[in-house]
Amino acid sequence: MINKKKICLQWFKDLQDLICNTVIDLEKEYDSRAKFKSNKWEKGEFRIIKGSVIEKGGVAFSNVTGTFPKNFANQIPGTEKKRSFWSSGVSVVLHPVNPHVPALHFNTRHIITGKNWFGGGIDATPCMQDTKLKKYFHSKLEKMCNDHNKKYYKKYKKWCDEYFFLPHRKEIRGIGGIFFDYKMNDWNSDFEFVRDVGLTFNDLVREIIRKKMFKKYTKKDKENQLLKRGRYVEYNLLFDRGTKFGLNTGGNVEAILMSMPPNAKWK
Amino acid sequence: MINKKKICLQWFKDLQDLICNTVIDLEKEYDSRAKFKSNKWEKGEFRIIKGSVIEKGGVAFSNVTGTFPKNFANQIPGTEKKRSFWSSGVSVVLHPVNPHVPALHFNTRHIITGKNWFGGGIDATPCMQDTKLKKYFHSKLEKMCNDHNKKYYKKYKKWCDEYFFLPHRKEIRGIGGIFFDYKMNDWNSDFEFVRDVGLTFNDLVREIIRKKMFKKYTKKDKENQLLKRGRYVEYNLLFDRGTKFGLNTGGNVEAILMSMPPNAKWK
């Protein structure tokens, strides 16, 4: 029998390194020597960079085990008999300096209760309209999804649009992407898909940021970016499932709220 | 029979004017001509100022009626037979420019379901330690409470400390104050108390801000203020009952989130 936990842990750690290196390479191309600061805690490691390309970026690996609180467990599959869980994952949030570069968000995770499944997604939050970028971003995700299953892209894109929606504002958060959860078709092909999602995100980070990081912007553009970040904060604190999961399962608060932007504004 | 609704509405509107005038007077003393911008909507009016003393301040009056959603109603007294409600209140959040001035927050409200009650409170969130200010602030609240009932201050102070607590950070939000809810002892004396809470807040605004608004501060002080505002945002979006009440009862999102600071930072 394959050791699912071990395989996942190794991949998530490798992916954390990979994405950090991509970000550092971009900083170097920009003539910045910014580095990630590592924060280790008993259940993981989150790394934060404050650079010239990425104003604040967080790349977190975690491996949390425990028991779900009762009134949280009933929202989670496979907890009918026992409320214990094993979870591991990587999550990334990049808040760029340049308002032309969208904020990029990614997560993949494996969770084991009485059942076991994968979840995750990739989405982008620009603060400036760019139809070409949106097309490029989605075509890349579509292509990757199609390599695994022709039904995935449509399904996971829809899920993403529904998930990253701010009901109180009646606004979608960004330009969407893909989102999936409770994925438990076949472990091996699910894991392959999850790896591909990670690698595709890594490519997107490099390609999208490189294309835009030198573009000129105005004070007004930056102002708009900070207002958009306000919405990001609202979403994360009011609705994000990862935030709720983390705060409900004794996660590290600094690691959970690593996704907060470096700064934000409200009108 | 006295018309409770009419009396409350009149008082809450008058109080809104009173507090706005106090803030404008402070701006004038600072040689600023900042004015409130009024935003009227079908269920109230919120006024926002962006001044030289108050970086962003909101003073809102609202009068919302409707029916509670089922799974929200069971948290509210007097909804066993009918889920309809009438509510009115004033709420104020002042985010000062000067980090020596604490952020000040106030709310009073009257809610009618099958039962009817008052709720409200006053609290302060400094980002710089000042034992003298804390003492002054609390002694003023204690004195006001004692004029009504010798038991109020202790009870409402404790309630405030428990309410304005960030469990995920294990931090209290500020220096506390008073907080009360479901107050339904005797309508007339409850209303008198609520009026006194409003007038006391108005006095505190004038006295605390006037004392501190000219003090010199450093870049580092301002930075700390923005980080403290980040905590304020976390509290309001993750825990604040007023925010939840508003978003669950079809309140105006701009009015509800008027309490957001003009800007905030996260480390």
XYZ file of C-alpha atoms in Angstrom:
534
model
C 0.000 0.000 0.000
C 1.260 3.463 -0.802
C 1.806 5.841 2.082
C -0.584 8.627 1.109
C 0.320 10.894 3.983
C 4.042 10.665 3.340
C 3.647 11.251 -0.381
C 1.456 14.300 0.158
C 3.720 15.828 2.785
C 6.740 15.458 0.535
C 4.981 16.999 -2.443
C 3.554 19.925 -0.480
C 6.977 20.704 0.981
C 8.638 20.479 -2.428
C 6.003 22.726 -3.913
C 6.533 25.288 -1.179
C 10.232 25.439 -2.122
C 9.447 25.603 -5.799
C 7.069 28.538 -5.515
C 9.378 30.424 -3.152
C 12.209 30.050 -5.658
C 10.032 31.340 -8.478
C 9.167 34.432 -6.471
C 12.795 35.040 -5.521
C 13.833 34.729 -9.172
C 11.308 37.399 -10.100
C 12.638 39.659 -7.370
C 16.149 39.154 -8.740
C 15.026 40.044 -12.253
C 13.769 43.250 -10.705
C 17.132 43.810 -9.066
C 15.797 43.156 -5.612
C 17.450 40.936 -3.057
C 14.285 40.271 -1.105
C 14.185 36.904 0.629
C 11.522 34.887 2.389
C 11.535 34.924 6.144
C 10.764 31.473 7.489
C 8.415 30.999 10.438
C 8.383 27.489 11.783
C 5.792 26.289 14.250
C 4.918 22.845 15.561
C 2.553 22.076 12.688
C 4.161 23.677 9.705
C 6.173 26.486 8.248
C 5.025 29.691 6.642
C 7.324 31.961 4.715
C 6.736 35.645 4.193
C 8.447 37.879 1.660
C 8.295 41.647 1.497
C 9.931 42.521 -1.752
C 10.048 45.022 -4.594
C 7.858 42.885 -6.841
C 5.738 41.186 -4.192
C 4.755 43.732 -1.566
C 3.734 40.891 0.688
C 3.686 37.235 -0.147
C 3.049 34.210 1.988
C 3.809 30.597 1.120
C 2.673 28.213 3.822
C 3.006 24.510 4.392
C 1.065 22.916 7.210
C 0.315 19.495 8.602
C -2.345 19.704 11.271
C -3.954 16.781 13.071
C -6.569 16.919 15.758
C -10.249 16.585 16.524
C -12.894 18.843 15.038
C -15.096 20.763 17.477
C -18.592 19.201 17.440
C -20.523 21.942 15.703
C -17.805 22.268 13.055
C -17.482 18.497 12.449
C -21.035 18.198 11.148
C -19.995 20.288 8.137
C -17.176 17.861 7.289
C -17.526 14.490 5.508
C -16.436 11.282 7.233
C -16.873 12.562 10.795
C -19.966 10.524 11.705
C -18.058 8.019 13.839
C -14.951 9.938 14.807
C -14.175 13.627 14.705
C -10.424 13.217 14.319
C -8.642 14.470 11.217
C -5.298 14.659 9.464
C -4.674 17.521 7.082
C -1.827 18.896 5.091
C -1.552 21.501 2.403
C 0.172 24.419 0.796
C -1.344 27.833 0.430
C -0.013 30.898 -1.275
C -1.126 34.504 -1.440
C 0.886 37.054 -3.384
C 0.054 40.740 -3.053
C 2.124 42.518 -5.713
C 3.517 46.052 -5.508
C 2.464 46.931 -9.039
C -1.298 47.356 -9.488
C -0.999 45.939 -13.007
C -0.086 42.587 -11.484
C -3.105 40.741 -10.072
C -3.023 39.332 -6.567
C -2.573 35.582 -6.947
C -3.964 32.952 -4.659
C -3.479 29.215 -4.581
C -4.107 26.328 -2.271
C -4.054 22.551 -2.397
C -4.702 20.280 0.529
C -5.342 16.690 1.493
C -7.680 15.908 4.341
C -8.257 12.555 6.005
C -11.184 11.788 8.302
C -13.275 8.620 7.925
C -12.961 9.599 4.264
C -10.094 11.277 2.480
C -10.090 13.897 -0.218
C -8.251 16.698 -1.962
C -9.250 20.299 -2.277
C -7.738 23.404 -3.696
C -7.800 26.050 -6.347
C -6.147 28.913 -8.158
C -7.617 32.360 -8.585
C -6.522 35.848 -9.528
C -7.678 39.228 -8.266
C -6.639 42.076 -10.537
C -7.490 45.653 -9.686
C -7.183 46.794 -13.294
C -9.132 45.396 -16.185
C -7.164 43.360 -18.695
C -9.152 41.098 -20.989
C -6.027 39.582 -22.498
C -4.708 38.550 -19.092
C -8.035 37.031 -18.126
C -8.122 34.999 -21.342
C -4.566 33.830 -20.925
C -5.089 32.888 -17.296
C -8.215 30.871 -17.986
C -6.919 29.173 -21.126
C -3.922 27.956 -19.161
C -6.187 26.527 -16.463
C -8.506 25.003 -19.037
C -5.660 23.284 -20.830
C -4.309 21.829 -17.589
C -7.764 20.611 -16.509
C -8.391 19.027 -19.916
C -5.258 16.932 -19.554
C -7.013 15.174 -16.671
C -10.708 15.227 -17.408
C -12.686 17.164 -20.005
C -15.356 17.983 -17.431
C -13.085 19.527 -14.812
C -12.556 23.019 -16.156
C -16.215 23.920 -16.568
C -17.124 22.424 -13.204
C -14.242 23.909 -11.225
C -14.464 27.311 -12.884
C -18.132 27.534 -11.922
C -17.321 26.425 -8.389
C -14.678 29.139 -8.175
C -17.051 31.869 -9.368
C -19.602 30.792 -6.792
C -17.076 30.452 -3.997
C -15.196 33.708 -4.423
C -18.292 35.832 -4.300
C -18.923 38.621 -1.798
C -22.692 38.370 -1.187
C -22.843 41.559 0.889
C -21.257 43.499 -1.983
C -22.818 41.400 -4.733
C -19.349 41.319 -6.298
C -17.113 38.511 -7.471
C -13.699 38.743 -5.874
C -11.573 38.740 -8.993
C -11.495 37.069 -12.392
C -12.096 33.619 -10.932
C -10.052 30.555 -11.747
C -10.681 27.041 -10.514
C -11.840 25.690 -7.171
C -12.529 22.122 -6.059
C -13.197 20.366 -2.784
C -14.101 16.908 -1.438
C -12.330 15.434 -4.468
C -12.271 11.697 -3.866
C -12.594 9.947 -7.198
C -9.412 7.919 -7.406
C -6.519 8.758 -5.122
C -3.747 8.394 -7.673
C -5.350 10.402 -10.431
C -6.600 12.979 -7.910
C -3.073 13.381 -6.592
C -1.727 13.751 -10.121
C -4.275 16.463 -10.761
C -3.367 18.228 -7.531
C 0.311 18.169 -8.462
C -0.526 19.615 -11.838
C -2.562 22.392 -10.215
C 0.500 23.279 -8.133
C 2.866 23.275 -11.090
C 0.462 25.305 -13.190
C 0.183 27.895 -10.455
C 3.956 28.093 -10.321
C 4.049 28.721 -14.094
C 1.324 31.329 -13.859
C 3.155 33.190 -11.113
C 6.268 33.415 -13.252
C 4.546 34.289 -16.508
C 1.932 36.745 -15.291
C 4.186 38.655 -12.960
C 7.120 38.843 -15.366
C 4.830 40.276 -18.024
C 3.559 43.076 -15.813
C 5.972 43.919 -13.060
C 7.765 46.699 -14.929
C 4.627 48.478 -16.128
C 4.170 52.117 -15.124
C 1.277 52.970 -12.861
C -0.261 56.053 -11.296
C -1.063 57.020 -7.729
C -4.714 56.495 -8.574
C -3.954 52.915 -9.734
C -2.254 52.215 -6.409
C -5.183 53.734 -4.538
C -7.553 51.429 -6.407
C -5.350 48.489 -5.544
C -5.604 49.309 -1.833
C -9.393 49.551 -2.046
C -9.482 46.209 -3.845
C -7.362 44.793 -1.037
C -10.033 46.000 1.379
C -12.453 43.692 -0.405
C -9.902 40.905 -0.149
C -9.792 41.377 3.601
C -13.583 41.371 3.814
C -13.754 38.141 1.867
C -11.099 36.389 3.910
C -12.502 37.308 7.285
C -16.210 37.047 6.503
C -16.344 34.020 4.184
C -13.113 32.161 3.432
C -13.406 28.487 4.293
C -9.682 28.124 4.878
C -9.707 30.924 7.433
C -12.658 29.341 9.236
C -11.053 25.882 9.058
C -7.836 27.243 10.472
C -9.377 29.253 13.281
C -11.658 26.300 14.173
C -8.902 23.718 14.299
C -6.274 25.468 16.362
C -4.157 26.523 13.411
C -1.455 29.145 13.846
C -3.126 32.536 13.636
C -0.133 34.185 11.991
C -0.064 31.431 9.390
C -3.810 31.633 8.760
C -3.853 35.400 8.476
C -0.690 35.457 6.379
C -3.160 35.998 3.516
C -3.962 39.481 4.780
C -2.561 42.171 2.481
C 0.253 44.382 3.787
C -2.182 47.290 3.741
C -5.699 48.070 2.626
C -8.092 50.972 2.388
C -11.789 51.580 2.792
C -13.656 54.528 1.324
C -49.443 55.103 26.171
C -46.140 56.556 25.151
C -45.003 55.980 21.614
C -41.740 54.172 22.216
C -40.760 53.949 18.590
C -41.325 57.621 17.935
C -39.450 58.680 21.050
C -36.463 56.485 20.199
C -36.283 57.601 16.587
C -36.332 61.250 17.616
C -33.621 60.758 20.192
C -31.357 58.736 17.918
C -31.666 61.366 15.190
C -30.956 64.190 17.623
C -27.962 62.336 18.966
C -26.610 61.826 15.461
C -26.711 65.606 14.941
C -25.178 66.272 18.320
C -22.185 63.999 17.790
C -21.598 65.265 14.270
C -21.522 68.819 15.570
C -19.036 67.885 18.268
C -16.720 66.379 15.685
C -17.042 69.373 13.386
C -16.242 71.710 16.285
C -13.046 69.755 16.962
C -12.094 69.969 13.304
C -12.630 73.749 13.476
C -10.438 74.047 16.556
C -7.794 72.325 14.461
C -8.353 74.845 11.668
C -9.928 72.263 9.400
C -13.105 72.834 7.452
C -13.906 69.143 7.125
C -17.601 68.366 6.918
C -19.671 65.201 7.086
C -20.944 63.802 3.834
C -24.472 62.546 4.245
C -25.573 59.251 2.707
C -29.278 58.677 2.866
C -30.836 55.325 2.087
C -34.351 53.985 2.552
C -33.704 52.869 6.122
C -31.455 55.499 7.547
C -28.667 57.959 7.052
C -24.978 57.527 7.623
C -22.552 60.405 7.636
C -18.884 60.098 6.910
C -16.193 62.665 7.662
C -12.616 62.634 6.446
C -10.936 65.378 8.332
C -7.680 66.582 9.817
C -8.545 65.375 13.305
C -10.711 62.411 12.393
C -9.100 60.534 9.529
C -12.353 58.705 8.982
C -15.420 58.919 11.096
C -18.879 57.500 10.617
C -22.042 58.490 12.447
C -25.003 56.393 11.416
C -28.685 56.449 12.199
C -30.827 53.566 11.040
C -34.374 52.299 11.393
C -34.681 48.842 9.930
C -37.762 46.629 10.048
C -38.160 43.182 8.585
C -38.173 39.492 9.323
C -35.167 37.634 10.677
C -33.907 34.696 8.613
C -34.803 31.449 10.431
C -31.366 30.355 11.555
C -30.573 33.870 12.781
C -33.893 34.354 14.609
C -33.189 31.553 17.059
C -30.383 33.668 18.510
C -32.766 36.587 19.178
C -35.217 36.885 22.096
C -38.949 37.194 21.422
C -38.931 35.459 18.029
C -40.641 32.217 19.067
C -44.001 33.142 17.525
C -43.027 35.689 14.898
C -39.694 36.509 13.339
C -40.523 40.122 12.536
C -38.555 42.958 14.125
C -38.293 46.715 14.404
C -34.922 48.243 15.162
C -33.387 51.643 15.373
C -30.083 52.932 16.603
C -27.113 55.186 16.301
C -23.603 53.961 15.866
C -20.365 55.864 15.712
C -16.799 54.930 14.895
C -14.074 57.569 14.912
C -10.640 56.714 13.535
C -8.394 59.660 14.439
C -5.409 60.903 12.465
C -3.235 61.291 15.541
C -2.094 57.960 17.053
C -2.243 59.556 20.518
C -6.018 59.770 20.149
C -7.753 56.415 20.658
C -10.273 55.157 18.152
C -13.681 55.684 19.726
C -16.695 53.501 19.221
C -20.257 53.895 20.382
C -23.636 52.388 19.710
C -27.095 52.451 21.210
C -30.104 50.702 19.784
C -33.671 49.710 20.508
C -35.025 46.452 19.154
C -38.612 45.267 19.185
C -39.652 41.670 18.517
C -42.142 39.829 20.729
C -40.016 41.510 23.404
C -38.298 44.867 23.327
C -34.958 45.927 24.665
C -32.034 48.315 24.496
C -28.440 47.556 23.741
C -25.294 49.545 23.283
C -21.927 50.507 24.577
C -18.915 52.760 24.507
C -15.348 51.608 24.079
C -11.957 53.020 23.200
C -9.081 51.509 21.256
C -5.816 53.346 21.776
C -2.673 52.260 19.993
C -0.433 53.933 22.584
C -0.430 53.203 26.268
C -1.742 55.967 28.503
C -2.745 54.949 32.011
C -4.128 58.397 32.784
C -6.434 58.330 29.808
C -7.682 54.866 30.692
C -8.447 55.961 34.250
C -10.206 59.101 33.116
C -12.251 57.235 30.517
C -13.407 54.571 32.938
C -14.091 56.931 35.831
C -16.357 58.969 33.575
C -18.266 55.821 32.568
C -18.434 54.620 36.147
C -19.866 57.914 37.338
C -22.520 57.917 34.632
C -23.489 54.302 35.358
C -23.698 54.973 39.097
C -26.248 57.714 38.492
C -28.593 54.977 37.273
C -27.710 51.838 39.168
C -24.746 51.013 41.370
C -24.452 47.596 39.758
C -24.276 48.714 36.134
C -20.647 49.750 35.785
C -19.112 46.546 37.062
C -21.510 44.418 35.047
C -21.257 46.359 31.802
C -17.511 46.814 32.037
C -17.056 43.054 32.373
C -19.430 42.462 29.475
C -17.402 44.866 27.365
C -14.105 43.155 28.191
C -15.583 39.801 27.272
C -17.248 41.071 24.120
C -14.357 43.019 22.614
C -11.957 40.128 22.784
C -10.134 38.616 19.807
C -10.013 34.903 20.684
C -7.741 34.006 17.755
C -5.209 36.596 18.950
C -5.946 36.156 22.636
C -6.018 39.943 22.817
C -8.563 42.439 24.103
C -9.442 45.013 21.466
C -8.703 48.160 23.409
C -9.083 49.506 26.942
C -12.683 48.345 27.173
C -15.552 50.519 28.317
C -19.146 49.427 28.809
C -21.367 47.082 26.819
C -24.945 45.971 27.451
C -27.603 44.103 25.516
C -31.129 42.706 25.980
C -31.732 45.466 28.520
C -35.410 45.252 29.381
C -35.837 46.181 33.016
C -38.137 49.180 32.851
C -38.589 51.007 29.581
C -38.463 54.536 30.955
C -35.419 54.124 33.105
C -33.704 52.049 30.418
C -34.322 54.825 27.925
C -32.969 57.407 30.361
C -29.849 55.326 30.761
C -29.455 54.965 26.995
C -29.751 58.724 26.567
C -27.127 59.234 29.211
C -24.798 56.775 27.479
C -25.158 58.840 24.297
C -24.500 62.156 26.019
C -21.540 60.737 27.898
C -20.039 59.477 24.665
C -20.477 62.924 23.179
C -18.624 64.453 26.150
C -15.864 61.861 25.922
C -15.360 62.546 22.223
C -14.892 66.246 22.907
C -12.701 65.882 25.966
C -10.435 63.019 24.911
C -9.824 64.253 21.397
C -9.276 67.879 22.391
C -6.682 66.770 24.936
C -4.649 64.790 22.439
C -5.180 66.007 18.914
C -2.234 68.406 18.861
C 0.315 65.979 20.298
C 3.395 65.208 18.232
C 3.865 61.688 16.983
C 6.422 59.726 15.002
C 6.216 57.635 11.845
C 6.569 54.576 14.036
C 3.543 55.662 16.104
C 1.488 55.996 12.920
C 2.694 52.584 11.749
C 1.562 51.052 15.038
C -1.786 52.731 14.641
C -2.261 51.108 11.232
C -1.380 47.680 12.632
C -3.845 48.232 15.467
C -6.447 49.123 12.846
C -5.758 45.750 11.234
C -6.914 44.152 14.481
C -9.959 46.391 14.438
C -10.834 45.081 10.973
C -10.335 41.491 12.116
C -12.633 42.022 15.056
C -15.365 43.699 13.055
C -15.457 41.139 10.286
C -14.865 37.995 12.328
C -16.833 38.714 15.510
C -18.792 41.953 15.722
C -22.456 41.309 16.472
C -23.569 44.546 14.841
C -21.849 43.600 11.588
C -23.483 40.169 11.641
C -26.871 41.669 12.547
C -26.586 44.151 9.705
C -25.458 41.680 7.073
C -28.142 39.194 8.195
C -31.007 41.671 8.124
C -30.499 43.352 4.784
C -28.815 46.418 6.162
C -26.946 48.808 3.875
C -23.483 47.370 3.380
C -21.844 50.792 3.133
C -23.518 51.795 6.384
C -22.543 48.575 8.139
C -18.952 48.684 6.987
C -18.645 52.386 7.664
C -16.810 51.192 10.774
C -13.877 50.012 8.656
C -10.820 52.209 9.151
C -9.634 54.360 6.226
C -6.571 52.147 6.016
C -4.922 49.320 7.898
C -1.785 47.232 7.843
C -0.797 43.675 8.537
C 2.728 42.530 9.350
